[in-house]
Amino acid sequence: EATLVDLDYAVLGLREAGAQPGEPTLRALADRIRSRQKADGGWTYRTSESTPNAFATGQALYALRTLGASDSDDTVARGMS
């Protein structure tokens, strides 16, 4: 299974190559990143981990922001709290 880093780097690489946020592959990656958010708003690198960490959370937020998510986005807002 892909780690959060794998998903984040896939987003960043595709964006750098010119892919647009609304493209199906990027929407699917964003959905996968969003689905891994923990109850407290943070993220972990692997789904087997239970305690979120700041670095993983920051990477997830950065990837989502490159796809157009803003502070008013529920996932981003939870991650920033």
PDB file of C-alpha atoms in Angstrom:
ATOM      1  CA  GLU A   1       0.000   0.000   0.000  1.00  0.00           C
ATOM      2  CA  ALA A   2       1.212   3.506  -0.831  1.00  0.00           C
ATOM      3  CA  THR A   3       2.474   5.617   2.035  1.00  0.00           C
ATOM      4  CA  LEU A   4       1.398   9.204   2.529  1.00  0.00           C
ATOM      5  CA  VAL A   5       4.766  10.297   1.127  1.00  0.00           C
ATOM      6  CA  ASP A   6       4.074   8.287  -2.035  1.00  0.00           C
ATOM      7  CA  LEU A   7       0.714  10.021  -2.463  1.00  0.00           C
ATOM      8  CA  ASP A   8       2.111  13.484  -1.705  1.00  0.00           C
ATOM      9  CA  TYR A   9       5.010  13.084  -4.139  1.00  0.00           C
ATOM     10  CA  ALA A  10       2.677  11.766  -6.823  1.00  0.00           C
ATOM     11  CA  VAL A  11       0.597  14.936  -6.468  1.00  0.00           C
ATOM     12  CA  LEU A  12       3.648  17.198  -6.529  1.00  0.00           C
ATOM     13  CA  GLY A  13       5.214  15.424  -9.498  1.00  0.00           C
ATOM     14  CA  LEU A  14       2.045  15.482 -11.552  1.00  0.00           C
ATOM     15  CA  ARG A  15       1.443  19.156 -10.756  1.00  0.00           C
ATOM     16  CA  GLU A  16       5.019  20.023 -11.715  1.00  0.00           C
ATOM     17  CA  ALA A  17       4.525  18.123 -14.987  1.00  0.00           C
ATOM     18  CA  GLY A  18       1.525  20.311 -15.771  1.00  0.00           C
ATOM     19  CA  ALA A  19      -1.418  18.229 -14.582  1.00  0.00           C
ATOM     20  CA  GLN A  20      -4.374  20.308 -13.449  1.00  0.00           C
ATOM     21  CA  PRO A  21      -6.133  19.878 -10.082  1.00  0.00           C
ATOM     22  CA  GLY A  22      -9.423  18.823 -11.668  1.00  0.00           C
ATOM     23  CA  GLU A  23      -7.953  15.872 -13.554  1.00  0.00           C
ATOM     24  CA  PRO A  24      -9.284  12.476 -12.424  1.00  0.00           C
ATOM     25  CA  THR A  25      -5.921  11.136 -11.253  1.00  0.00           C
ATOM     26  CA  LEU A  26      -5.262  14.165  -9.058  1.00  0.00           C
ATOM     27  CA  ARG A  27      -8.790  14.135  -7.685  1.00  0.00           C
ATOM     28  CA  ALA A  28      -8.329  10.470  -6.779  1.00  0.00           C
ATOM     29  CA  LEU A  29      -5.002  11.210  -5.076  1.00  0.00           C
ATOM     30  CA  ALA A  30      -6.584  14.062  -3.111  1.00  0.00           C
ATOM     31  CA  ASP A  31      -9.386  11.738  -2.010  1.00  0.00           C
ATOM     32  CA  ARG A  32      -6.840   9.171  -0.826  1.00  0.00           C
ATOM     33  CA  ILE A  33      -4.911  11.806   1.122  1.00  0.00           C
ATOM     34  CA  ARG A  34      -8.115  13.140   2.669  1.00  0.00           C
ATOM     35  CA  SER A  35      -9.254   9.635   3.633  1.00  0.00           C
ATOM     36  CA  ARG A  36      -6.115   9.110   5.699  1.00  0.00           C
ATOM     37  CA  GLN A  37      -6.704  12.078   7.973  1.00  0.00           C
ATOM     38  CA  LYS A  38      -6.956  10.983  11.594  1.00  0.00           C
ATOM     39  CA  ALA A  39      -9.743  11.998  13.988  1.00  0.00           C
ATOM     40  CA  ASP A  40      -7.571  14.734  15.539  1.00  0.00           C
ATOM     41  CA  GLY A  41      -6.958  16.303  12.112  1.00  0.00           C
ATOM     42  CA  GLY A  42      -3.406  15.059  11.591  1.00  0.00           C
ATOM     43  CA  TRP A  43      -1.873  12.445   9.295  1.00  0.00           C
ATOM     44  CA  THR A  44       0.542   9.549   9.654  1.00  0.00           C
ATOM     45  CA  TYR A  45       2.914   8.182   7.023  1.00  0.00           C
ATOM     46  CA  ARG A  46       1.504   4.663   7.087  1.00  0.00           C
ATOM     47  CA  THR A  47      -2.042   3.504   7.668  1.00  0.00           C
ATOM     48  CA  SER A  48      -0.731   1.127  10.344  1.00  0.00           C
ATOM     49  CA  GLU A  49       0.441   4.080  12.462  1.00  0.00           C
ATOM     50  CA  SER A  50      -2.010   5.571  14.920  1.00  0.00           C
ATOM     51  CA  THR A  51      -0.296   8.718  16.169  1.00  0.00           C
ATOM     52  CA  PRO A  52      -0.182  11.594  13.679  1.00  0.00           C
ATOM     53  CA  ASN A  53       2.982  13.638  13.348  1.00  0.00           C
ATOM     54  CA  ALA A  54       3.551  17.237  12.331  1.00  0.00           C
ATOM     55  CA  PHE A  55       5.788  16.495   9.351  1.00  0.00           C
ATOM     56  CA  ALA A  56       3.314  14.076   7.750  1.00  0.00           C
ATOM     57  CA  THR A  57       0.498  16.526   8.434  1.00  0.00           C
ATOM     58  CA  GLY A  58       2.431  19.374   6.854  1.00  0.00           C
ATOM     59  CA  GLN A  59       3.167  17.317   3.756  1.00  0.00           C
ATOM     60  CA  ALA A  60      -0.478  16.333   3.362  1.00  0.00           C
ATOM     61  CA  LEU A  61      -1.629  19.926   3.763  1.00  0.00           C
ATOM     62  CA  TYR A  62       0.935  21.137   1.231  1.00  0.00           C
ATOM     63  CA  ALA A  63      -0.164  18.533  -1.321  1.00  0.00           C
ATOM     64  CA  LEU A  64      -3.826  19.439  -0.842  1.00  0.00           C
ATOM     65  CA  ARG A  65      -3.032  23.139  -1.161  1.00  0.00           C
ATOM     66  CA  THR A  66      -1.255  22.545  -4.476  1.00  0.00           C
ATOM     67  CA  LEU A  67      -4.570  21.108  -5.624  1.00  0.00           C
ATOM     68  CA  GLY A  68      -6.441  24.257  -4.667  1.00  0.00           C
ATOM     69  CA  ALA A  69      -7.632  23.488  -1.137  1.00  0.00           C
ATOM     70  CA  SER A  70      -7.798  26.584   1.075  1.00  0.00           C
ATOM     71  CA  ASP A  71      -8.184  27.327   4.775  1.00  0.00           C
ATOM     72  CA  SER A  72     -11.959  27.136   4.353  1.00  0.00           C
ATOM     73  CA  ASP A  73     -11.701  23.502   3.211  1.00  0.00           C
ATOM     74  CA  ASP A  74     -12.873  21.255   6.075  1.00  0.00           C
ATOM     75  CA  THR A  75      -9.949  18.845   5.765  1.00  0.00           C
ATOM     76  CA  VAL A  76      -7.395  21.655   5.709  1.00  0.00           C
ATOM     77  CA  ALA A  77      -9.061  23.456   8.607  1.00  0.00           C
ATOM     78  CA  ARG A  78      -8.996  20.270  10.722  1.00  0.00           C
ATOM     79  CA  GLY A  79      -5.356  19.697   9.806  1.00  0.00           C
ATOM     80  CA  MET A  80      -4.402  23.245  10.798  1.00  0.00           C
ATOM     81  CA  SER A  81      -6.098  23.081  14.199  1.00  0.00           C
TER      82      SER A  81
END
